[in-house]
Amino acid sequence: MELATSAKSLTKDTADFAKSALMTKLFKAPTPESAILWGLLHIKIVRCKNLRNLDKLGLKSLIVKRKKDLSDPYVTAWLEDYRLLKTRFVDDDLDPVFDEEFYCPVAHVTEGIKFKVKDKDVVKDESLGTYFMPVQELIQMNEDGDLQRVGIHKVVYLDGKKSHGSLEFFVEFLPVRMLAQTMDVPGVYFKQTKGNDVKLYMNADDDGSAPIVTFGDDGKVWKPPRLWRDIYDSICSAKHFIYMAGWSFDIDQNLLRGEDLKEAESRSMYPAKLGDLLLKKSDEGVVVNLMQWDDYSSNFAFPGMMGTYDEKTRNFFQGTKVNSMFMSMEGGDVNTLFEGQNKKMAFTHHQKFIMMDTPKKNGDGGMELLAFVGGIDLTEGRWDNRKHPLFRTLQSDHKGDTYGKCFHVSKENGPRQPWHDIHSSVRGPEALDLVQAFSERWTKQAPQLVGELVNLHRIGLGDATTLENDGGWLTQLSRSIDSRVNAFDASVKQSFQNIKIDQMGAFGWSEVSDKKAEKSRRFVTSSNSLLSYNRCLDQKKGRLVDTSIHLTNIHHIRRAKHFIYIESQYFMGSSFMWSNSSERDVKCHNMIAAELTMKICDKIAAREPFAVYILLPMWMEGIPDAAATQGLLYWQRVTIEAMYQKVHEALQSRMANSSDHGLKVSDYLNFYCLGTRETSEGSQATGIPTTEDEKLLAKTRRHQIYIHSKMMIVDDEVCLIGTANINQRSLDGCRDSEIMMTSWQPDHLASEKSVAHGDIHAYRLHIWASITDQMNDAYRDPSNPECVKLVNSIANSNFKKYMGDETVDMTSHLLPFPLEFYDGELRPRRGLHGGKLPDTDADAMGKKSYILPEMFLT
């Protein structure tokens, strides 16, 4: 179907059909039976009946003696290689009742849903039967061309044979236009809270040297807060409790540097070193509870592969009043011993958040709750500011804290690895939710110390209403975590509803003919009323899973009107849309890349301006030519490549069917990194370069600025900050544990014509002004093509300085990503030598590892 040449000439009917046809074409070469599903699938697996018994002579009966030995069925549902759901398995039952519901966001072109019923066995699970439901059964349009909401209830014969038994299920499809209509995310564990005061931080220290940012109708000036200074002051002022959860803590880290440190050492009663500070507070009677990830590779003789200092922290606090607990990821009852050990070794507790009671901001003498959440660990190498020195602070601000994992360099010679990161804090009722998140993990993995959790009601801080302030922020907490390592609130679990199928068909059922079904009926409606979420946690293999970080990201991408700005340490996912069909079964199926691509293509088809800016590391932390780093770069590259290809195809189709010409992928989608150089003036390197890396870097005097942030800003109206990267580890819910806080000001929301102009707007402008060393008014409208061109021009100019033969002091750090899309292909950026990352022999495109498991890398 052709796109009309004028947006004004498009009828709504024609425009919607044109967009649907275009986007269906993009995501996979469709068969005539294919259609796009962009929205939500609500699926309920009810039960099976009269299944075959495959265990009569199975291996299980020889290993485990039971009174009866019947099939142990479970159900999965698939869109091609993408698994939508997996129920628990039911022991020894040929008529199992599941009654499990799933809410599955989708952004797929598919031929339909395949249901598989399997028998769980010791060696290999066996098929009990399948049923395929064509996607066309879910695609219905009204007279205006809008996709309808469709619900289907079936009792089907497996494999089309009555002798193989039956499966009963309900499937409901809600198109994306019916979703994401509120700021808060529905159907998740933590609800939005009001009456909060939020601070947004860039880097561990923000020294105030960035170009001035003004915002709002009254020309307010953005005053950047200082994270580690605020954390230090808040710990010092705590009277009752301090809770800390982290991937890594280094008890020798000074939270203060420079003049702040000198002043604290001369005047304060509290030390600036983290470990000593916590000991001091615990000796005062403040309850200090600390949770740190237990690196499975560390022990008393070996610090561990990840360098998290867990053994050092354990030894330091042993025998003190600080309650320090070290928690690994755990397998569950349905995991084999091998799977359980894999989880301990491969996945981490990655959450980073701190809570304490603190004097009220209004100064009335009372106390309130304060929490910090974001990407910055209180550990080695994280303290940095926008200047990102390489050699000039080795013996001053960074003495004893010279961190670097990208090259073989010493602390004496440098360079240090510069660090860019993002964090946030909140005063108010939202801090109660963060305390709950801490308490649930503590209760599950430190049950012997549950008595050390403070009763907030006894100290007058347990009521959300009394904690409300006039900060004007709404917030919502989200997580990635499952019941193997988290004790979900029993009252929340009890609130789950088991809605009967007949209740789901309130709009009226109509019978549908299906020769392979004992029963088949459906409803069709244009209404999204009566849409409710009967549970606020996902399920996998019967265990409870909180995947709300993934759902929150999807929700706000779908709400975007003008632009999206992302900072992430990793960027990989949506394997179902990767170019190489043989890799689409890789279990890296989070939908962020697909949702971003869908949004861009939707805007292209509607001929509306839109821009996505994504800031990543130049390469992931590690020696760049190592197999792990190259493997990470490979999976990231295939994700980026798929996005570029889809956007390119959308633009080609638009130009072929309209008067528009000269459109480029970079008009809509761009990836960036940061880097810096500095001359030898003021260098504090004290040694003689010995390694090849040290000798080379002493000449080139450059280094990437490592992006460790986990942030998304949408339309300057909402900001998502936490610990989750855009990869499967962070978004799966059953891999790394993560936490994120979403914040917005209801008085500053975006309109159809403009981005919001509140604190989030100023914060994003401050970040951009800091990394480009200029505050340009074009930044105020990121969807404007002139802004996109300016940002790309600045990045390209900096790239010439970064790669040039002359060593210069760089104060503007934004660089284009090492890969670029030109002539219809993703390639190493022109200007790199031989397609290698700067100062390395490592391929910028990455290399697929055939040794390291995909699950570990993605």
PDB file of C-alpha atoms in Angstrom, residues 96-250:
ATOM      1  CA  PRO A  96      -3.541 -30.559  35.200  1.00  0.00           C
ATOM      2  CA  VAL A  97      -5.187 -27.283  36.196  1.00  0.00           C
ATOM      3  CA  PHE A  98      -2.863 -24.281  35.772  1.00  0.00           C
ATOM      4  CA  ASP A  99      -5.035 -21.141  35.996  1.00  0.00           C
ATOM      5  CA  GLU A 100      -1.985 -18.976  35.285  1.00  0.00           C
ATOM      6  CA  GLU A 101      -2.243 -15.536  33.669  1.00  0.00           C
ATOM      7  CA  PHE A 102       0.412 -13.676  31.707  1.00  0.00           C
ATOM      8  CA  TYR A 103       0.604 -10.109  30.403  1.00  0.00           C
ATOM      9  CA  CYS A 104       3.017 -10.067  27.470  1.00  0.00           C
ATOM     10  CA  PRO A 105       3.969  -6.862  25.644  1.00  0.00           C
ATOM     11  CA  VAL A 106       4.586  -7.601  21.963  1.00  0.00           C
ATOM     12  CA  ALA A 107       6.159  -5.783  19.017  1.00  0.00           C
ATOM     13  CA  HIS A 108       6.365  -8.614  16.517  1.00  0.00           C
ATOM     14  CA  VAL A 109       5.480  -9.597  13.003  1.00  0.00           C
ATOM     15  CA  THR A 110       4.251 -13.144  13.353  1.00  0.00           C
ATOM     16  CA  GLU A 111       2.193 -15.866  11.748  1.00  0.00           C
ATOM     17  CA  GLY A 112       0.605 -16.771  15.060  1.00  0.00           C
ATOM     18  CA  ILE A 113       0.925 -18.196  18.553  1.00  0.00           C
ATOM     19  CA  LYS A 114       2.142 -21.758  19.039  1.00  0.00           C
ATOM     20  CA  PHE A 115       1.173 -23.473  22.276  1.00  0.00           C
ATOM     21  CA  LYS A 116       3.354 -26.374  23.362  1.00  0.00           C
ATOM     22  CA  VAL A 117       2.469 -28.845  26.095  1.00  0.00           C
ATOM     23  CA  LYS A 118       5.468 -30.791  27.358  1.00  0.00           C
ATOM     24  CA  ASP A 119       6.297 -33.475  29.888  1.00  0.00           C
ATOM     25  CA  LYS A 120       9.130 -32.438  32.211  1.00  0.00           C
ATOM     26  CA  ASP A 121      11.646 -35.259  32.385  1.00  0.00           C
ATOM     27  CA  VAL A 122      15.047 -35.965  33.879  1.00  0.00           C
ATOM     28  CA  VAL A 123      17.066 -35.940  30.664  1.00  0.00           C
ATOM     29  CA  LYS A 124      14.933 -34.260  28.002  1.00  0.00           C
ATOM     30  CA  ASP A 125      11.417 -32.879  28.097  1.00  0.00           C
ATOM     31  CA  GLU A 126       9.062 -34.600  25.673  1.00  0.00           C
ATOM     32  CA  SER A 127       6.218 -33.145  23.627  1.00  0.00           C
ATOM     33  CA  LEU A 128       2.677 -33.964  24.684  1.00  0.00           C
ATOM     34  CA  GLY A 129       1.222 -31.963  21.824  1.00  0.00           C
ATOM     35  CA  THR A 130       0.936 -28.533  20.213  1.00  0.00           C
ATOM     36  CA  TYR A 131      -1.675 -26.135  18.897  1.00  0.00           C
ATOM     37  CA  PHE A 132      -1.128 -23.243  16.484  1.00  0.00           C
ATOM     38  CA  MET A 133      -3.448 -20.241  16.491  1.00  0.00           C
ATOM     39  CA  PRO A 134      -3.079 -18.045  13.370  1.00  0.00           C
ATOM     40  CA  VAL A 135      -2.462 -14.370  14.118  1.00  0.00           C
ATOM     41  CA  GLN A 136      -5.279 -13.388  11.768  1.00  0.00           C
ATOM     42  CA  GLU A 137      -7.730 -14.528  14.431  1.00  0.00           C
ATOM     43  CA  LEU A 138      -6.518 -11.623  16.593  1.00  0.00           C
ATOM     44  CA  ILE A 139      -6.532  -8.970  13.854  1.00  0.00           C
ATOM     45  CA  GLN A 140      -9.827  -7.115  13.535  1.00  0.00           C
ATOM     46  CA  MET A 141     -10.331  -3.504  12.421  1.00  0.00           C
ATOM     47  CA  ASN A 142     -13.283  -1.194  12.821  1.00  0.00           C
ATOM     48  CA  GLU A 143     -14.719   0.982  10.077  1.00  0.00           C
ATOM     49  CA  ASP A 144     -12.171   3.721  10.811  1.00  0.00           C
ATOM     50  CA  GLY A 145      -9.282   1.335  10.231  1.00  0.00           C
ATOM     51  CA  ASP A 146      -8.326   1.097  13.905  1.00  0.00           C
ATOM     52  CA  LEU A 147      -7.203  -2.215  15.304  1.00  0.00           C
ATOM     53  CA  GLN A 148      -9.731  -3.686  17.702  1.00  0.00           C
ATOM     54  CA  ARG A 149      -9.368  -5.377  21.043  1.00  0.00           C
ATOM     55  CA  VAL A 150      -9.953  -9.101  20.496  1.00  0.00           C
ATOM     56  CA  GLY A 151     -10.404 -11.870  23.054  1.00  0.00           C
ATOM     57  CA  ILE A 152     -10.436 -15.578  22.189  1.00  0.00           C
ATOM     58  CA  HIS A 153     -11.350 -18.541  24.372  1.00  0.00           C
ATOM     59  CA  LYS A 154     -10.634 -22.047  23.115  1.00  0.00           C
ATOM     60  CA  VAL A 155     -10.552 -25.648  24.175  1.00  0.00           C
ATOM     61  CA  VAL A 156      -8.402 -27.269  21.490  1.00  0.00           C
ATOM     62  CA  TYR A 157      -7.261 -30.766  20.630  1.00  0.00           C
ATOM     63  CA  LEU A 158      -3.471 -31.081  20.789  1.00  0.00           C
ATOM     64  CA  ASP A 159      -1.956 -31.944  17.413  1.00  0.00           C
ATOM     65  CA  GLY A 160      -5.516 -31.842  16.103  1.00  0.00           C
ATOM     66  CA  LYS A 161      -6.132 -35.267  17.671  1.00  0.00           C
ATOM     67  CA  LYS A 162      -8.662 -35.889  20.393  1.00  0.00           C
ATOM     68  CA  SER A 163      -6.573 -38.841  21.571  1.00  0.00           C
ATOM     69  CA  HIS A 164      -3.689 -36.477  22.472  1.00  0.00           C
ATOM     70  CA  GLY A 165      -5.822 -34.556  24.953  1.00  0.00           C
ATOM     71  CA  SER A 166      -6.957 -30.939  25.090  1.00  0.00           C
ATOM     72  CA  LEU A 167      -5.713 -27.504  26.136  1.00  0.00           C
ATOM     73  CA  GLU A 168      -7.949 -24.691  27.364  1.00  0.00           C
ATOM     74  CA  PHE A 169      -6.713 -21.111  27.087  1.00  0.00           C
ATOM     75  CA  PHE A 170      -7.784 -17.492  26.737  1.00  0.00           C
ATOM     76  CA  VAL A 171      -5.884 -14.945  24.592  1.00  0.00           C
ATOM     77  CA  GLU A 172      -6.633 -11.243  24.436  1.00  0.00           C
ATOM     78  CA  PHE A 173      -4.857  -8.765  22.144  1.00  0.00           C
ATOM     79  CA  LEU A 174      -4.904  -5.051  22.951  1.00  0.00           C
ATOM     80  CA  PRO A 175      -3.354  -2.803  20.271  1.00  0.00           C
ATOM     81  CA  VAL A 176      -0.801  -0.224  21.365  1.00  0.00           C
ATOM     82  CA  ARG A 177      -3.218   2.681  20.833  1.00  0.00           C
ATOM     83  CA  MET A 178      -5.273   1.408  23.795  1.00  0.00           C
ATOM     84  CA  LEU A 179      -2.246   1.257  26.108  1.00  0.00           C
ATOM     85  CA  ALA A 180       0.172   3.646  27.831  1.00  0.00           C
ATOM     86  CA  GLN A 181      -2.483   6.290  28.356  1.00  0.00           C
ATOM     87  CA  THR A 182      -1.384   7.257  31.874  1.00  0.00           C
ATOM     88  CA  MET A 183       1.946   8.417  33.251  1.00  0.00           C
ATOM     89  CA  ASP A 184       2.068   5.640  35.828  1.00  0.00           C
ATOM     90  CA  VAL A 185       2.582   2.039  34.735  1.00  0.00           C
ATOM     91  CA  PRO A 186      -0.467  -0.151  35.437  1.00  0.00           C
ATOM     92  CA  GLY A 187      -0.374  -3.756  36.576  1.00  0.00           C
ATOM     93  CA  VAL A 188       2.949  -3.643  38.423  1.00  0.00           C
ATOM     94  CA  TYR A 189       3.997  -4.303  42.033  1.00  0.00           C
ATOM     95  CA  PHE A 190       4.742  -0.770  43.197  1.00  0.00           C
ATOM     96  CA  LYS A 191       2.171   1.941  42.492  1.00  0.00           C
ATOM     97  CA  GLN A 192       2.951   5.594  41.959  1.00  0.00           C
ATOM     98  CA  THR A 193       3.451   7.775  45.032  1.00  0.00           C
ATOM     99  CA  LYS A 194       2.826  11.513  45.362  1.00  0.00           C
ATOM    100  CA  GLY A 195       4.244  14.259  47.534  1.00  0.00           C
ATOM    101  CA  ASN A 196       7.914  13.547  46.846  1.00  0.00           C
ATOM    102  CA  ASP A 197      10.986  15.716  46.393  1.00  0.00           C
ATOM    103  CA  VAL A 198      13.474  14.388  43.825  1.00  0.00           C
ATOM    104  CA  LYS A 199      17.085  15.289  43.054  1.00  0.00           C
ATOM    105  CA  LEU A 200      18.799  14.287  39.809  1.00  0.00           C
ATOM    106  CA  TYR A 201      22.571  13.786  39.803  1.00  0.00           C
ATOM    107  CA  MET A 202      25.259  13.566  37.135  1.00  0.00           C
ATOM    108  CA  ASN A 203      28.461  11.821  38.253  1.00  0.00           C
ATOM    109  CA  ALA A 204      29.605  11.238  41.831  1.00  0.00           C
ATOM    110  CA  ASP A 205      30.591  14.883  41.959  1.00  0.00           C
ATOM    111  CA  ASP A 206      29.223  17.766  39.900  1.00  0.00           C
ATOM    112  CA  ASP A 207      31.653  20.608  40.370  1.00  0.00           C
ATOM    113  CA  GLY A 208      29.492  23.413  38.971  1.00  0.00           C
ATOM    114  CA  SER A 209      31.865  24.147  36.082  1.00  0.00           C
ATOM    115  CA  ALA A 210      29.400  23.258  33.309  1.00  0.00           C
ATOM    116  CA  PRO A 211      27.888  25.987  31.123  1.00  0.00           C
ATOM    117  CA  ILE A 212      24.935  27.676  32.828  1.00  0.00           C
ATOM    118  CA  VAL A 213      21.474  26.268  32.065  1.00  0.00           C
ATOM    119  CA  THR A 214      18.372  28.414  32.435  1.00  0.00           C
ATOM    120  CA  PHE A 215      14.870  26.999  32.196  1.00  0.00           C
ATOM    121  CA  GLY A 216      11.207  27.750  32.762  1.00  0.00           C
ATOM    122  CA  ASP A 217       9.253  30.908  32.080  1.00  0.00           C
ATOM    123  CA  ASP A 218      11.081  32.746  34.858  1.00  0.00           C
ATOM    124  CA  GLY A 219      14.573  31.794  33.666  1.00  0.00           C
ATOM    125  CA  LYS A 220      15.570  29.718  36.687  1.00  0.00           C
ATOM    126  CA  VAL A 221      19.194  28.564  36.814  1.00  0.00           C
ATOM    127  CA  TRP A 222      19.855  24.833  37.237  1.00  0.00           C
ATOM    128  CA  LYS A 223      21.990  24.177  40.302  1.00  0.00           C
ATOM    129  CA  PRO A 224      23.546  20.725  40.038  1.00  0.00           C
ATOM    130  CA  PRO A 225      23.595  18.726  43.298  1.00  0.00           C
ATOM    131  CA  ARG A 226      26.663  16.734  44.408  1.00  0.00           C
ATOM    132  CA  LEU A 227      25.921  13.061  44.995  1.00  0.00           C
ATOM    133  CA  TRP A 228      28.711  11.756  47.223  1.00  0.00           C
ATOM    134  CA  ARG A 229      28.654  14.973  49.276  1.00  0.00           C
ATOM    135  CA  ASP A 230      24.903  14.517  49.811  1.00  0.00           C
ATOM    136  CA  ILE A 231      25.317  10.836  50.726  1.00  0.00           C
ATOM    137  CA  TYR A 232      28.043  11.704  53.250  1.00  0.00           C
ATOM    138  CA  ASP A 233      25.977  14.456  54.865  1.00  0.00           C
ATOM    139  CA  SER A 234      22.884  12.224  54.994  1.00  0.00           C
ATOM    140  CA  ILE A 235      24.723   9.325  56.629  1.00  0.00           C
ATOM    141  CA  CYS A 236      26.211  11.722  59.180  1.00  0.00           C
ATOM    142  CA  SER A 237      22.760  13.067  60.085  1.00  0.00           C
ATOM    143  CA  ALA A 238      20.949   9.696  60.365  1.00  0.00           C
ATOM    144  CA  LYS A 239      19.508   9.062  63.841  1.00  0.00           C
ATOM    145  CA  HIS A 240      17.816   5.657  63.636  1.00  0.00           C
ATOM    146  CA  PHE A 241      18.857   3.588  60.601  1.00  0.00           C
ATOM    147  CA  ILE A 242      20.967   3.345  57.458  1.00  0.00           C
ATOM    148  CA  TYR A 243      20.225   0.656  54.862  1.00  0.00           C
ATOM    149  CA  MET A 244      22.613   0.069  51.972  1.00  0.00           C
ATOM    150  CA  ALA A 245      22.349  -2.365  49.063  1.00  0.00           C
ATOM    151  CA  GLY A 246      25.039  -2.557  46.411  1.00  0.00           C
ATOM    152  CA  TRP A 247      26.922  -4.561  43.835  1.00  0.00           C
ATOM    153  CA  SER A 248      30.188  -3.358  45.357  1.00  0.00           C
ATOM    154  CA  PHE A 249      31.269  -1.344  48.384  1.00  0.00           C
ATOM    155  CA  ASP A 250      34.845  -0.290  49.031  1.00  0.00           C
TER     156      ASP A 250
END
